[in-house]
């Protein structure tokens, strides 16, 4: 081994070496003094042990004093120097060695906690197979350019973010989304770097590589979240600024009254707020690391602590409790052909970006579909005769969106209105009784119905259905079992909302809400004293997510905005992560309380022991360091929650 290697190894293991040398010197010096009469030699070795173990501690203490702050290391340094000054050499060596050993174990444990995401980083392969100039070439994954085709064989890890352009396979997305079951991927589906292709070969068009991948952004966000202080951490930091000088003043006062230097120095040691300061950060870091590995991205300790107080969860309906895959369930024509109703609605909605408009346009392009006349089936789809290509839908001449109500378009001299009852009332359009009856019947099934109006006359209605997520009833029940109230917020009318709420088993619902109305409802809940979490998935939910105490975004993988802005983001569209995240937050809150309680109890008992002469200087330091390791161990339990 050359000199350079020795230097590198020393730098890498410097703290461990210092602790070991200090411990050996302490043991040697104490043994020499105990079994022989070489007191001077014993004292020299013990002082050397204190110097070796205490050099770094004293150096930090010097900088603390220079910056006019008093920290734990200042108290330890004063205790060690004071013990040497009064001839208590073994106490000085013991205090320094125990503190150095505790700091080393603390640092090692904290690194292990903070590196909980290392296994995610290791999921990303270093190289990628790309097709360049008609040939397959292996290149560093970070050098793959946007648009390049990457070939991923069965069993390989996917090296880039991208869209599948050829092949089908099951992909294990657990590192990014936390989903336990593989997800089927085919042409057009999005895949993420770090996930594992399990079955067939895939060709992926790159949309992000190197540091520009969803996994890298998640890791960066988690690291930032782990650094962000929680309210409890901030409070303790402020408390420690006054507490530490207070301990120093108590020690000086005790010496002034008792003239007992050992008592004074022991007060310095046992007064160190080590466990109090280290406890909350370990709990926060462990919980955030655990959540990230389970597909839940927490923004930071502040939001994690707040989530631990949640007593009401508000769900958006579409895309959250439901799959967000709206399809046309039925088309009814009244004094008009159902196919004409669908055609007119598709023209009006062609330039709309609303999911209901997409469903209508898709149904019109895929005709013939199951349509009815006044609710009675009039045209039956015939797979044999169905056209294989999508039908063309004409563009509207002009097009206006009425937020939360519908659209108004003109085409070929006709005015077409597609919307809900509010829009028709607003325009003084009469709804015939048979149409109202049809709409009522479909809405009581939980379907969303829009009216189709041609030149001021209602000529039809289209019923659309968005299937509930299978997990929704179970998730709501689990939250209710945990004592959390559940509410659904939706833009649908009361009949649809009531039908869905009953099917899901939700406690309450609010219907016919525009985005700003949902925001107002959230404010109302907060004014009533609730700590509210809002679960949503779309841009429409952004105001409510921002207003809630904790905004939870669904399906954030691949969505930079959600990752950056949500207080809590579920990487997959997996509702079942919500009870897990809420329970983890509550467990973290209790874990912090346990750590703070343990730290305060330890200092209180030690103080009583010192004042009753049951606790010595070395024993005080031993118990102090044991309490630090105890709160670290307790916090790390959250890694396995």
JSON list of N, CA and C in Angstrom, two decimals, residues 1-27:
[
{"chain": "A", "resi": 1, "resn": "UNK", "atom": "N", "xyz": [0.85, -1.21, 0.00]},
{"chain": "A", "resi": 1, "resn": "UNK", "atom": "CA", "xyz": [0.00, 0.00, 0.00]},
{"chain": "A", "resi": 1, "resn": "UNK", "atom": "C", "xyz": [0.88, 1.25, 0.00]},
{"chain": "A", "resi": 2, "resn": "UNK", "atom": "N", "xyz": [0.67, 2.18, -0.97]},
{"chain": "A", "resi": 2, "resn": "UNK", "atom": "CA", "xyz": [1.52, 3.37, -1.05]},
{"chain": "A", "resi": 2, "resn": "UNK", "atom": "C", "xyz": [1.06, 4.44, -0.06]},
{"chain": "A", "resi": 3, "resn": "UNK", "atom": "N", "xyz": [1.88, 5.51, 0.03]},
{"chain": "A", "resi": 3, "resn": "UNK", "atom": "CA", "xyz": [1.61, 6.58, 0.99]},
{"chain": "A", "resi": 3, "resn": "UNK", "atom": "C", "xyz": [0.28, 7.26, 0.73]},
{"chain": "A", "resi": 4, "resn": "UNK", "atom": "N", "xyz": [-0.02, 7.45, -0.56]},
{"chain": "A", "resi": 4, "resn": "UNK", "atom": "CA", "xyz": [-1.26, 8.12, -0.93]},
{"chain": "A", "resi": 4, "resn": "UNK", "atom": "C", "xyz": [-2.48, 7.33, -0.46]},
{"chain": "A", "resi": 5, "resn": "UNK", "atom": "N", "xyz": [-2.40, 6.00, -0.63]},
{"chain": "A", "resi": 5, "resn": "UNK", "atom": "CA", "xyz": [-3.52, 5.16, -0.20]},
{"chain": "A", "resi": 5, "resn": "UNK", "atom": "C", "xyz": [-3.70, 5.22, 1.31]},
{"chain": "A", "resi": 6, "resn": "UNK", "atom": "N", "xyz": [-2.57, 5.24, 2.02]},
{"chain": "A", "resi": 6, "resn": "UNK", "atom": "CA", "xyz": [-2.63, 5.30, 3.49]},
{"chain": "A", "resi": 6, "resn": "UNK", "atom": "C", "xyz": [-3.29, 6.62, 3.92]},
{"chain": "A", "resi": 7, "resn": "UNK", "atom": "N", "xyz": [-2.89, 7.72, 3.24]},
{"chain": "A", "resi": 7, "resn": "UNK", "atom": "CA", "xyz": [-3.48, 9.03, 3.58]},
{"chain": "A", "resi": 7, "resn": "UNK", "atom": "C", "xyz": [-4.99, 9.03, 3.32]},
{"chain": "A", "resi": 8, "resn": "UNK", "atom": "N", "xyz": [-5.38, 8.41, 2.18]},
{"chain": "A", "resi": 8, "resn": "UNK", "atom": "CA", "xyz": [-6.81, 8.38, 1.84]},
{"chain": "A", "resi": 8, "resn": "UNK", "atom": "C", "xyz": [-7.60, 7.56, 2.87]},
{"chain": "A", "resi": 9, "resn": "UNK", "atom": "N", "xyz": [-7.02, 6.42, 3.26]},
{"chain": "A", "resi": 9, "resn": "UNK", "atom": "CA", "xyz": [-7.70, 5.58, 4.25]},
{"chain": "A", "resi": 9, "resn": "UNK", "atom": "C", "xyz": [-7.80, 6.30, 5.59]},
{"chain": "A", "resi": 10, "resn": "UNK", "atom": "N", "xyz": [-6.73, 7.04, 5.96]},
{"chain": "A", "resi": 10, "resn": "UNK", "atom": "CA", "xyz": [-6.75, 7.77, 7.23]},
{"chain": "A", "resi": 10, "resn": "UNK", "atom": "C", "xyz": [-7.84, 8.83, 7.22]},
{"chain": "A", "resi": 11, "resn": "UNK", "atom": "N", "xyz": [-7.91, 9.58, 6.08]},
{"chain": "A", "resi": 11, "resn": "UNK", "atom": "CA", "xyz": [-8.94, 10.63, 6.00]},
{"chain": "A", "resi": 11, "resn": "UNK", "atom": "C", "xyz": [-10.34, 10.03, 6.07]},
{"chain": "A", "resi": 12, "resn": "UNK", "atom": "N", "xyz": [-10.50, 8.86, 5.42]},
{"chain": "A", "resi": 12, "resn": "UNK", "atom": "CA", "xyz": [-11.81, 8.22, 5.37]},
{"chain": "A", "resi": 12, "resn": "UNK", "atom": "C", "xyz": [-12.24, 7.73, 6.76]},
{"chain": "A", "resi": 13, "resn": "UNK", "atom": "N", "xyz": [-11.26, 7.20, 7.53]},
{"chain": "A", "resi": 13, "resn": "UNK", "atom": "CA", "xyz": [-11.61, 6.60, 8.82]},
{"chain": "A", "resi": 13, "resn": "UNK", "atom": "C", "xyz": [-11.05, 7.41, 9.99]},
{"chain": "A", "resi": 14, "resn": "UNK", "atom": "N", "xyz": [-10.79, 8.71, 9.77]},
{"chain": "A", "resi": 14, "resn": "UNK", "atom": "CA", "xyz": [-10.12, 9.53, 10.78]},
{"chain": "A", "resi": 14, "resn": "UNK", "atom": "C", "xyz": [-10.87, 9.52, 12.11]},
{"chain": "A", "resi": 15, "resn": "UNK", "atom": "N", "xyz": [-12.18, 9.72, 12.07]},
{"chain": "A", "resi": 15, "resn": "UNK", "atom": "CA", "xyz": [-12.94, 9.81, 13.31]},
{"chain": "A", "resi": 15, "resn": "UNK", "atom": "C", "xyz": [-12.90, 8.50, 14.09]},
{"chain": "A", "resi": 16, "resn": "UNK", "atom": "N", "xyz": [-13.02, 7.39, 13.36]},
{"chain": "A", "resi": 16, "resn": "UNK", "atom": "CA", "xyz": [-12.97, 6.08, 14.04]},
{"chain": "A", "resi": 16, "resn": "UNK", "atom": "C", "xyz": [-11.60, 5.86, 14.66]},
{"chain": "A", "resi": 17, "resn": "UNK", "atom": "N", "xyz": [-10.54, 6.26, 13.96]},
{"chain": "A", "resi": 17, "resn": "UNK", "atom": "CA", "xyz": [-9.18, 6.08, 14.48]},
{"chain": "A", "resi": 17, "resn": "UNK", "atom": "C", "xyz": [-8.98, 6.92, 15.74]},
{"chain": "A", "resi": 18, "resn": "UNK", "atom": "N", "xyz": [-9.46, 8.17, 15.69]},
{"chain": "A", "resi": 18, "resn": "UNK", "atom": "CA", "xyz": [-9.32, 9.06, 16.85]},
{"chain": "A", "resi": 18, "resn": "UNK", "atom": "C", "xyz": [-10.04, 8.47, 18.07]},
{"chain": "A", "resi": 19, "resn": "UNK", "atom": "N", "xyz": [-11.26, 7.98, 17.85]},
{"chain": "A", "resi": 19, "resn": "UNK", "atom": "CA", "xyz": [-12.02, 7.40, 18.96]},
{"chain": "A", "resi": 19, "resn": "UNK", "atom": "C", "xyz": [-11.30, 6.18, 19.52]},
{"chain": "A", "resi": 20, "resn": "UNK", "atom": "N", "xyz": [-10.78, 5.32, 18.62]},
{"chain": "A", "resi": 20, "resn": "UNK", "atom": "CA", "xyz": [-10.10, 4.11, 19.06]},
{"chain": "A", "resi": 20, "resn": "UNK", "atom": "C", "xyz": [-8.84, 4.45, 19.85]},
{"chain": "A", "resi": 21, "resn": "UNK", "atom": "N", "xyz": [-8.03, 5.39, 19.34]},
{"chain": "A", "resi": 21, "resn": "UNK", "atom": "CA", "xyz": [-6.78, 5.76, 20.02]},
{"chain": "A", "resi": 21, "resn": "UNK", "atom": "C", "xyz": [-7.09, 6.38, 21.38]},
{"chain": "A", "resi": 22, "resn": "UNK", "atom": "N", "xyz": [-8.09, 7.28, 21.39]},
{"chain": "A", "resi": 22, "resn": "UNK", "atom": "CA", "xyz": [-8.46, 7.93, 22.64]},
{"chain": "A", "resi": 22, "resn": "UNK", "atom": "C", "xyz": [-8.93, 6.89, 23.66]},
{"chain": "A", "resi": 23, "resn": "UNK", "atom": "N", "xyz": [-9.71, 5.91, 23.18]},
{"chain": "A", "resi": 23, "resn": "UNK", "atom": "CA", "xyz": [-10.21, 4.88, 24.08]},
{"chain": "A", "resi": 23, "resn": "UNK", "atom": "C", "xyz": [-9.10, 4.00, 24.63]},
{"chain": "A", "resi": 24, "resn": "UNK", "atom": "N", "xyz": [-8.15, 3.64, 23.77]},
{"chain": "A", "resi": 24, "resn": "UNK", "atom": "CA", "xyz": [-7.03, 2.81, 24.22]},
{"chain": "A", "resi": 24, "resn": "UNK", "atom": "C", "xyz": [-6.16, 3.55, 25.23]},
{"chain": "A", "resi": 25, "resn": "UNK", "atom": "N", "xyz": [-5.91, 4.84, 24.95]},
{"chain": "A", "resi": 25, "resn": "UNK", "atom": "CA", "xyz": [-5.11, 5.63, 25.89]},
{"chain": "A", "resi": 25, "resn": "UNK", "atom": "C", "xyz": [-5.84, 5.77, 27.23]},
{"chain": "A", "resi": 26, "resn": "UNK", "atom": "N", "xyz": [-7.16, 5.98, 27.13]},
{"chain": "A", "resi": 26, "resn": "UNK", "atom": "CA", "xyz": [-7.95, 6.11, 28.37]},
{"chain": "A", "resi": 26, "resn": "UNK", "atom": "C", "xyz": [-7.88, 4.82, 29.18]},
{"chain": "A", "resi": 27, "resn": "UNK", "atom": "N", "xyz": [-8.07, 3.69, 28.50]},
{"chain": "A", "resi": 27, "resn": "UNK", "atom": "CA", "xyz": [-8.04, 2.40, 29.20]},
{"chain": "A", "resi": 27, "resn": "UNK", "atom": "C", "xyz": [-6.65, 2.14, 29.78]}
]
